[in-house]
């Protein structure tokens, strides 16, 4: 069961995260991946699901146009509501990356594979990168350092 918590909001999106489903993104020598239930200190490299909920109709229109220009399907994207992404955080090296997974409509139906962060020149969401990038850069979207802070505070309470 998901337990989404709002962690950040800007003009275009509300960001939600399931802080109870944080996982170690690197296995140990036996390829075992620890989770919060393992009662270990938070690993230095973790992965967590993040949902970008769009609240701005102009962004929905831009996203639909972007997908069309890329030759991707736009079926149902008039009702696009949110994207589910996997965020990996490497706290030791102060870097992150976001892997967009699936887009959903307002009723929670899957629309297709997300391309929300694909266009480098005209990104729909500013300051969120799909390649390893610094967490504490002025160009990094504020949701990323806020997520880092919440992950490490939440799991140590």
Short mmCIF file of N, CA and C in Angstrom, two decimals:
data_model
loop_
_atom_site.label_atom_id
_atom_site.label_comp_id
_atom_site.label_asym_id
_atom_site.label_seq_id
_atom_site.Cartn_x
_atom_site.Cartn_y
_atom_site.Cartn_z
N UNK A 1 0.84 -1.19 0.00
CA UNK A 1 0.00 0.00 0.00
C UNK A 1 0.88 1.25 0.00
N UNK A 2 0.52 2.21 -0.81
CA UNK A 2 1.26 3.46 -0.89
C UNK A 2 0.86 4.38 0.26
N UNK A 3 1.77 5.18 0.71
CA UNK A 3 1.51 6.15 1.76
C UNK A 3 2.14 7.48 1.33
N UNK A 4 1.50 8.14 0.37
CA UNK A 4 2.04 9.36 -0.22
C UNK A 4 1.95 10.54 0.72
N UNK A 5 3.04 11.31 0.79
CA UNK A 5 3.09 12.54 1.57
C UNK A 5 3.52 13.68 0.66
N UNK A 6 2.83 14.81 0.77
CA UNK A 6 3.25 15.97 0.00
C UNK A 6 4.57 16.46 0.57
N UNK A 7 5.55 16.67 -0.33
CA UNK A 7 6.85 17.12 0.16
C UNK A 7 7.26 18.49 -0.38
N UNK A 8 6.62 18.91 -1.48
CA UNK A 8 7.00 20.20 -2.06
C UNK A 8 5.93 20.63 -3.06
N UNK A 9 5.82 21.92 -3.26
CA UNK A 9 4.87 22.45 -4.25
C UNK A 9 5.48 23.70 -4.88
N UNK A 10 5.30 23.82 -6.21
CA UNK A 10 5.69 25.04 -6.91
C UNK A 10 4.51 25.49 -7.76
N UNK A 11 4.74 26.39 -8.70
CA UNK A 11 3.64 26.93 -9.49
C UNK A 11 2.96 25.90 -10.39
N UNK A 12 3.70 24.90 -10.81
CA UNK A 12 3.17 23.95 -11.79
C UNK A 12 2.86 22.57 -11.22
N UNK A 13 3.58 22.15 -10.18
CA UNK A 13 3.45 20.78 -9.69
C UNK A 13 3.36 20.72 -8.17
N UNK A 14 2.73 19.65 -7.70
CA UNK A 14 2.79 19.25 -6.30
C UNK A 14 3.54 17.92 -6.32
N UNK A 15 4.53 17.79 -5.46
CA UNK A 15 5.37 16.60 -5.44
C UNK A 15 5.03 15.76 -4.21
N UNK A 16 4.78 14.48 -4.44
CA UNK A 16 4.46 13.55 -3.36
C UNK A 16 5.50 12.44 -3.35
N UNK A 17 5.76 11.92 -2.16
CA UNK A 17 6.74 10.85 -2.01
C UNK A 17 6.21 9.84 -0.99
N UNK A 18 6.52 8.57 -1.22
CA UNK A 18 6.20 7.54 -0.24
C UNK A 18 7.45 7.32 0.60
N UNK A 19 7.55 8.03 1.71
CA UNK A 19 8.73 7.99 2.55
C UNK A 19 8.88 6.67 3.31
N UNK A 20 7.86 5.83 3.24
CA UNK A 20 7.93 4.53 3.90
C UNK A 20 8.47 3.44 2.98
N UNK A 21 8.69 3.75 1.72
CA UNK A 21 9.18 2.75 0.78
C UNK A 21 10.56 3.11 0.22
N UNK A 22 11.40 3.62 1.08
CA UNK A 22 12.77 3.95 0.70
C UNK A 22 13.56 2.65 0.64
N UNK A 23 14.30 2.46 -0.43
CA UNK A 23 15.11 1.25 -0.55
C UNK A 23 16.56 1.60 -0.81
N UNK A 24 17.40 0.67 -0.46
CA UNK A 24 18.83 0.77 -0.77
C UNK A 24 18.94 0.51 -2.27
N UNK A 25 19.59 1.38 -3.00
CA UNK A 25 19.66 1.19 -4.46
C UNK A 25 20.88 0.38 -4.89
N UNK A 26 21.71 -0.02 -3.93
CA UNK A 26 22.85 -0.86 -4.24
C UNK A 26 22.84 -2.07 -3.31
N UNK A 27 22.90 -3.24 -3.88
CA UNK A 27 22.91 -4.45 -3.08
C UNK A 27 24.26 -4.65 -2.40
N UNK A 28 24.26 -5.48 -1.37
CA UNK A 28 25.52 -5.80 -0.70
C UNK A 28 26.26 -6.88 -1.49
N UNK A 29 27.29 -7.45 -0.90
CA UNK A 29 28.10 -8.44 -1.61
C UNK A 29 27.29 -9.68 -2.02
N UNK A 30 26.15 -9.92 -1.35
CA UNK A 30 25.28 -11.05 -1.70
C UNK A 30 24.11 -10.63 -2.58
N UNK A 31 24.17 -9.41 -3.12
CA UNK A 31 23.08 -8.83 -3.92
C UNK A 31 21.77 -8.73 -3.14
N UNK A 32 21.86 -8.41 -1.86
CA UNK A 32 20.69 -8.20 -1.01
C UNK A 32 20.49 -6.70 -0.89
N UNK A 33 19.27 -6.26 -1.15
CA UNK A 33 18.94 -4.84 -1.07
C UNK A 33 18.15 -4.61 0.21
N UNK A 34 18.65 -3.76 1.09
CA UNK A 34 17.95 -3.52 2.35
C UNK A 34 16.83 -2.51 2.15
N UNK A 35 15.87 -2.55 3.05
CA UNK A 35 14.76 -1.59 3.04
C UNK A 35 14.64 -0.98 4.42
N UNK A 36 13.69 -0.10 4.60
CA UNK A 36 13.48 0.55 5.88
C UNK A 36 13.20 -0.49 6.96
N UNK A 37 12.53 -1.59 6.60
CA UNK A 37 12.18 -2.63 7.57
C UNK A 37 13.41 -3.35 8.13
N UNK A 38 14.57 -3.19 7.53
CA UNK A 38 15.78 -3.88 7.99
C UNK A 38 16.36 -3.26 9.26
N UNK A 39 15.85 -2.14 9.69
CA UNK A 39 16.30 -1.46 10.90
C UNK A 39 17.81 -1.19 10.89
N UNK A 40 18.28 -0.78 9.77
CA UNK A 40 19.67 -0.37 9.63
C UNK A 40 19.70 1.13 9.41
N UNK A 41 20.86 1.73 9.61
CA UNK A 41 20.95 3.16 9.28
C UNK A 41 20.63 3.36 7.79
N UNK A 42 20.17 4.55 7.47
CA UNK A 42 19.86 4.86 6.08
C UNK A 42 21.11 4.68 5.24
N UNK A 43 21.03 3.89 4.16
CA UNK A 43 22.20 3.74 3.28
C UNK A 43 22.57 5.08 2.65
N UNK A 44 23.79 5.18 2.19
CA UNK A 44 24.25 6.42 1.56
C UNK A 44 23.65 6.61 0.18
N UNK A 45 23.22 5.51 -0.45
CA UNK A 45 22.61 5.59 -1.77
C UNK A 45 21.24 4.92 -1.69
N UNK A 46 20.18 5.69 -1.94
CA UNK A 46 18.81 5.18 -1.80
C UNK A 46 18.00 5.50 -3.05
N UNK A 47 16.88 4.82 -3.15
CA UNK A 47 15.91 5.09 -4.21
C UNK A 47 14.53 5.20 -3.56
N UNK A 48 13.72 6.11 -4.08
CA UNK A 48 12.38 6.33 -3.55
C UNK A 48 11.48 6.80 -4.68
N UNK A 49 10.19 6.44 -4.61
CA UNK A 49 9.23 6.87 -5.62
C UNK A 49 8.76 8.29 -5.35
N UNK A 50 8.67 9.07 -6.40
CA UNK A 50 8.20 10.45 -6.34
C UNK A 50 7.13 10.63 -7.41
N UNK A 51 6.06 11.31 -7.05
CA UNK A 51 4.98 11.57 -8.00
C UNK A 51 4.90 13.06 -8.25
N UNK A 52 4.94 13.46 -9.54
CA UNK A 52 4.79 14.86 -9.93
C UNK A 52 3.33 15.03 -10.34
N UNK A 53 2.55 15.75 -9.56
CA UNK A 53 1.14 15.99 -9.89
C UNK A 53 1.03 17.37 -10.51
N UNK A 54 0.61 17.41 -11.77
CA UNK A 54 0.53 18.67 -12.50
C UNK A 54 -0.74 19.42 -12.12
N UNK A 55 -0.59 20.69 -11.77
CA UNK A 55 -1.74 21.50 -11.41
C UNK A 55 -1.95 22.67 -12.38
N UNK A 56 -1.18 22.69 -13.46
CA UNK A 56 -1.20 23.80 -14.40
C UNK A 56 -1.58 23.28 -15.80
N UNK A 57 -2.71 23.71 -16.31
CA UNK A 57 -3.21 23.25 -17.62
C UNK A 57 -2.25 23.58 -18.76
N UNK A 58 -1.52 24.69 -18.65
CA UNK A 58 -0.55 25.07 -19.69
C UNK A 58 0.57 24.03 -19.79
N UNK A 59 0.99 23.50 -18.65
CA UNK A 59 2.03 22.47 -18.66
C UNK A 59 1.52 21.20 -19.32
N UNK A 60 0.28 20.88 -19.09
CA UNK A 60 -0.31 19.70 -19.73
C UNK A 60 -0.31 19.88 -21.24
N UNK A 61 -0.68 21.06 -21.70
CA UNK A 61 -0.68 21.37 -23.13
C UNK A 61 0.75 21.28 -23.70
N UNK A 62 1.73 21.85 -22.99
CA UNK A 62 3.13 21.79 -23.42
C UNK A 62 3.63 20.35 -23.48
N UNK A 63 3.26 19.57 -22.48
CA UNK A 63 3.71 18.18 -22.43
C UNK A 63 3.14 17.39 -23.61
N UNK A 64 1.89 17.62 -23.90
CA UNK A 64 1.25 16.94 -25.04
C UNK A 64 1.95 17.33 -26.35
N UNK A 65 2.26 18.62 -26.51
CA UNK A 65 2.96 19.10 -27.72
C UNK A 65 4.37 18.51 -27.80
N UNK A 66 5.05 18.43 -26.66
CA UNK A 66 6.40 17.87 -26.61
C UNK A 66 6.38 16.40 -27.04
N UNK A 67 5.42 15.64 -26.54
CA UNK A 67 5.32 14.21 -26.89
C UNK A 67 5.03 14.06 -28.39
N UNK A 68 4.15 14.90 -28.90
CA UNK A 68 3.80 14.84 -30.33
C UNK A 68 5.04 15.12 -31.18
N UNK A 69 5.81 16.14 -30.81
CA UNK A 69 7.02 16.50 -31.55
C UNK A 69 8.06 15.39 -31.52
N UNK A 70 8.05 14.58 -30.47
CA UNK A 70 8.99 13.47 -30.33
C UNK A 70 8.48 12.20 -31.01
N UNK A 71 7.29 12.28 -31.58
CA UNK A 71 6.71 11.11 -32.25
C UNK A 71 6.11 10.10 -31.28
N UNK A 72 5.81 10.54 -30.05
CA UNK A 72 5.21 9.66 -29.05
C UNK A 72 3.70 9.83 -29.03
N UNK A 73 3.02 8.85 -28.54
CA UNK A 73 1.56 8.92 -28.46
C UNK A 73 1.09 10.04 -27.54
N UNK A 74 0.00 10.64 -27.91
CA UNK A 74 -0.62 11.67 -27.06
C UNK A 74 -2.05 11.26 -26.68
N UNK A 75 -2.39 10.02 -27.00
CA UNK A 75 -3.73 9.52 -26.66
C UNK A 75 -3.97 9.62 -25.15
N UNK A 76 -5.02 10.31 -24.77
CA UNK A 76 -5.37 10.45 -23.36
C UNK A 76 -4.64 11.56 -22.64
N UNK A 77 -3.65 12.18 -23.26
CA UNK A 77 -2.83 13.17 -22.56
C UNK A 77 -3.55 14.49 -22.32
N UNK A 78 -4.73 14.67 -22.88
CA UNK A 78 -5.54 15.84 -22.54
C UNK A 78 -5.94 15.75 -21.06
N UNK A 79 -6.00 14.53 -20.55
CA UNK A 79 -6.38 14.30 -19.15
C UNK A 79 -5.20 13.89 -18.28
N UNK A 80 -3.98 14.18 -18.77
CA UNK A 80 -2.77 13.88 -17.99
C UNK A 80 -2.87 14.54 -16.62
N UNK A 81 -2.45 13.80 -15.58
CA UNK A 81 -2.50 14.35 -14.23
C UNK A 81 -1.15 14.26 -13.50
N UNK A 82 -0.48 13.10 -13.60
CA UNK A 82 0.77 12.97 -12.85
C UNK A 82 1.71 11.94 -13.46
N UNK A 83 2.96 12.02 -13.02
CA UNK A 83 4.01 11.11 -13.46
C UNK A 83 4.64 10.47 -12.24
N UNK A 84 4.84 9.17 -12.33
CA UNK A 84 5.53 8.43 -11.28
C UNK A 84 6.99 8.30 -11.69
N UNK A 85 7.90 8.71 -10.80
CA UNK A 85 9.33 8.69 -11.08
C UNK A 85 10.08 8.00 -9.95
N UNK A 86 11.21 7.42 -10.28
CA UNK A 86 12.09 6.86 -9.27
C UNK A 86 13.25 7.83 -9.10
N UNK A 87 13.48 8.25 -7.86
CA UNK A 87 14.56 9.16 -7.55
C UNK A 87 15.66 8.38 -6.84
N UNK A 88 16.86 8.46 -7.37
CA UNK A 88 18.02 7.87 -6.70
C UNK A 88 18.84 9.00 -6.10
N UNK A 89 19.22 8.82 -4.85
CA UNK A 89 20.02 9.83 -4.16
C UNK A 89 21.29 9.17 -3.64
N UNK A 90 22.40 9.77 -3.99
CA UNK A 90 23.71 9.34 -3.51
C UNK A 90 24.16 10.41 -2.52
N UNK A 91 23.82 10.21 -1.25
CA UNK A 91 24.09 11.23 -0.22
C UNK A 91 25.58 11.42 0.02
N UNK A 92 26.35 10.37 -0.12
CA UNK A 92 27.79 10.46 0.10
C UNK A 92 28.43 11.43 -0.89
N UNK A 93 28.00 11.37 -2.14
CA UNK A 93 28.57 12.23 -3.19
C UNK A 93 27.70 13.43 -3.52
N UNK A 94 26.63 13.64 -2.75
CA UNK A 94 25.71 14.77 -2.94
C UNK A 94 25.21 14.89 -4.37
N UNK A 95 24.69 13.79 -4.89
CA UNK A 95 24.16 13.82 -6.25
C UNK A 95 22.88 12.98 -6.32
N UNK A 96 22.14 13.19 -7.39
CA UNK A 96 20.86 12.53 -7.58
C UNK A 96 20.62 12.30 -9.07
N UNK A 97 19.62 11.48 -9.35
CA UNK A 97 19.07 11.38 -10.71
C UNK A 97 17.63 10.93 -10.58
N UNK A 98 16.81 11.32 -11.55
CA UNK A 98 15.39 10.98 -11.54
C UNK A 98 15.09 10.19 -12.81
N UNK A 99 14.43 9.07 -12.63
CA UNK A 99 14.07 8.22 -13.76
C UNK A 99 12.55 8.24 -13.89
N UNK A 100 12.04 8.97 -14.90
CA UNK A 100 10.59 9.00 -15.09
C UNK A 100 10.10 7.63 -15.54
N UNK A 101 8.99 7.19 -14.98
CA UNK A 101 8.49 5.85 -15.30
C UNK A 101 7.20 5.91 -16.12
N UNK A 102 6.09 6.25 -15.48
CA UNK A 102 4.78 6.13 -16.13
C UNK A 102 3.96 7.38 -15.89
N UNK A 103 3.22 7.79 -16.92
CA UNK A 103 2.27 8.89 -16.82
C UNK A 103 0.88 8.33 -16.55
N UNK A 104 0.09 9.10 -15.80
CA UNK A 104 -1.28 8.69 -15.46
C UNK A 104 -2.25 9.83 -15.73
N UNK A 105 -3.51 9.47 -15.96
CA UNK A 105 -4.55 10.49 -16.12
C UNK A 105 -5.17 10.79 -14.76
N UNK A 106 -6.18 11.67 -14.77
CA UNK A 106 -6.79 12.12 -13.52
C UNK A 106 -7.56 11.02 -12.79
N UNK A 107 -7.85 9.92 -13.47
CA UNK A 107 -8.56 8.80 -12.83
C UNK A 107 -7.59 7.68 -12.41
N UNK A 108 -6.29 7.93 -12.59
CA UNK A 108 -5.31 6.94 -12.20
C UNK A 108 -5.04 5.87 -13.24
N UNK A 109 -5.52 6.08 -14.47
CA UNK A 109 -5.27 5.13 -15.54
C UNK A 109 -3.92 5.43 -16.20
N UNK A 110 -3.18 4.37 -16.49
CA UNK A 110 -1.87 4.51 -17.12
C UNK A 110 -2.02 5.04 -18.54
N UNK A 111 -1.24 6.09 -18.86
CA UNK A 111 -1.24 6.65 -20.21
C UNK A 111 -0.10 6.11 -21.05
N UNK A 112 1.05 5.90 -20.43
CA UNK A 112 2.20 5.40 -21.17
C UNK A 112 3.49 5.75 -20.47
N UNK A 113 4.58 5.35 -21.09
CA UNK A 113 5.91 5.63 -20.56
C UNK A 113 6.15 7.14 -20.58
N UNK A 114 6.66 7.64 -19.48
CA UNK A 114 6.84 9.08 -19.35
C UNK A 114 8.03 9.60 -20.14
N UNK A 115 7.86 10.80 -20.67
CA UNK A 115 8.96 11.52 -21.32
C UNK A 115 9.06 12.93 -20.73
N UNK A 116 8.55 13.10 -19.52
CA UNK A 116 8.44 14.42 -18.90
C UNK A 116 9.78 15.12 -18.72
N UNK A 117 10.86 14.35 -18.57
CA UNK A 117 12.18 14.95 -18.36
C UNK A 117 13.11 14.76 -19.54
N UNK A 118 12.57 14.37 -20.68
CA UNK A 118 13.38 14.01 -21.84
C UNK A 118 13.98 15.20 -22.57
N UNK A 119 13.23 16.25 -22.75
CA UNK A 119 13.68 17.38 -23.56
C UNK A 119 14.62 18.29 -22.76
N UNK A 120 15.93 18.21 -23.03
CA UNK A 120 16.92 19.01 -22.30
C UNK A 120 16.80 20.50 -22.58
N UNK A 121 16.42 20.86 -23.79
CA UNK A 121 16.39 22.27 -24.18
C UNK A 121 15.14 23.00 -23.67
N UNK A 122 14.04 22.27 -23.55
CA UNK A 122 12.79 22.87 -23.07
C UNK A 122 12.15 21.92 -22.06
N UNK A 123 12.79 21.73 -20.90
CA UNK A 123 12.25 20.77 -19.93
C UNK A 123 10.92 21.24 -19.35
N UNK A 124 10.03 20.30 -19.17
CA UNK A 124 8.73 20.61 -18.58
C UNK A 124 8.89 20.93 -17.10
N UNK A 125 9.79 20.22 -16.45
CA UNK A 125 10.08 20.45 -15.04
C UNK A 125 11.52 20.94 -14.94
N UNK A 126 11.69 22.18 -14.56
CA UNK A 126 13.02 22.78 -14.48
C UNK A 126 13.82 22.20 -13.32
N UNK A 127 15.11 21.99 -13.55
CA UNK A 127 16.02 21.65 -12.48
C UNK A 127 15.98 20.22 -11.99
N UNK A 128 15.40 19.32 -12.77
CA UNK A 128 15.39 17.90 -12.41
C UNK A 128 16.04 17.15 -13.55
N UNK A 129 17.10 16.41 -13.23
CA UNK A 129 17.92 15.75 -14.25
C UNK A 129 17.78 14.23 -14.20
N UNK A 130 17.96 13.61 -15.35
CA UNK A 130 17.91 12.15 -15.44
C UNK A 130 19.30 11.53 -15.34
N UNK A 131 20.34 12.35 -15.43
CA UNK A 131 21.70 11.84 -15.24
C UNK A 131 22.19 12.33 -13.87
N UNK A 132 23.22 11.70 -13.33
CA UNK A 132 23.72 12.07 -12.01
C UNK A 132 24.11 13.54 -12.00
N UNK A 133 23.51 14.30 -11.07
CA UNK A 133 23.69 15.75 -10.99
C UNK A 133 23.83 16.17 -9.53
N UNK A 134 24.44 17.34 -9.29
CA UNK A 134 24.61 17.79 -7.91
C UNK A 134 23.28 18.15 -7.25
N UNK A 135 23.14 17.73 -6.01
CA UNK A 135 21.92 18.04 -5.24
C UNK A 135 21.89 19.51 -4.88
N UNK A 136 23.01 20.05 -4.46
CA UNK A 136 23.05 21.41 -3.92
C UNK A 136 23.55 22.43 -4.93
N UNK A 137 22.98 22.39 -6.12
CA UNK A 137 23.29 23.37 -7.16
C UNK A 137 22.15 24.38 -7.22
N UNK A 138 22.46 25.59 -7.60
CA UNK A 138 21.40 26.60 -7.77
C UNK A 138 20.42 26.20 -8.86
N UNK A 139 20.86 25.37 -9.79
CA UNK A 139 20.00 24.95 -10.90
C UNK A 139 19.11 23.76 -10.55
N UNK A 140 19.35 23.11 -9.42
CA UNK A 140 18.57 21.94 -9.02
C UNK A 140 17.23 22.38 -8.45
N UNK A 141 16.17 21.75 -8.90
CA UNK A 141 14.82 22.02 -8.39
C UNK A 141 14.82 21.82 -6.88
N UNK A 142 14.13 22.69 -6.16
CA UNK A 142 14.12 22.67 -4.70
C UNK A 142 13.54 21.38 -4.12
N UNK A 143 12.77 20.64 -4.90
CA UNK A 143 12.20 19.39 -4.38
C UNK A 143 13.30 18.37 -4.06
N UNK A 144 14.42 18.40 -4.77
CA UNK A 144 15.47 17.40 -4.58
C UNK A 144 16.18 17.57 -3.23
N UNK A 145 16.73 18.76 -2.89
CA UNK A 145 17.35 18.88 -1.56
C UNK A 145 16.32 18.72 -0.44
N UNK A 146 15.09 19.13 -0.68
CA UNK A 146 14.04 18.96 0.32
C UNK A 146 13.77 17.47 0.55
N UNK A 147 13.74 16.70 -0.52
CA UNK A 147 13.55 15.25 -0.41
C UNK A 147 14.70 14.62 0.37
N UNK A 148 15.92 15.01 0.07
CA UNK A 148 17.08 14.49 0.79
C UNK A 148 16.95 14.75 2.29
N UNK A 149 16.61 15.97 2.63
CA UNK A 149 16.46 16.34 4.03
C UNK A 149 15.37 15.51 4.70
N UNK A 150 14.23 15.37 4.04
CA UNK A 150 13.13 14.60 4.62
C UNK A 150 13.45 13.12 4.76
N UNK A 151 14.15 12.57 3.80
CA UNK A 151 14.50 11.15 3.87
C UNK A 151 15.35 10.86 5.09
N UNK A 152 16.35 11.67 5.31
CA UNK A 152 17.26 11.38 6.40
C UNK A 152 16.71 11.80 7.75
N UNK A 153 15.87 12.81 7.80
CA UNK A 153 15.23 13.18 9.06
C UNK A 153 14.13 12.18 9.39
N UNK A 154 13.28 11.84 8.39
CA UNK A 154 12.13 10.95 8.60
C UNK A 154 12.57 9.58 9.11
N UNK A 155 13.61 9.03 8.55
CA UNK A 155 14.02 7.67 8.90
C UNK A 155 14.84 7.62 10.18
N UNK A 156 15.21 8.76 10.71
CA UNK A 156 15.99 8.76 11.96
C UNK A 156 15.17 9.26 13.15
N UNK A 157 13.86 9.29 13.01
CA UNK A 157 13.00 9.73 14.13
C UNK A 157 12.58 8.55 14.96
#
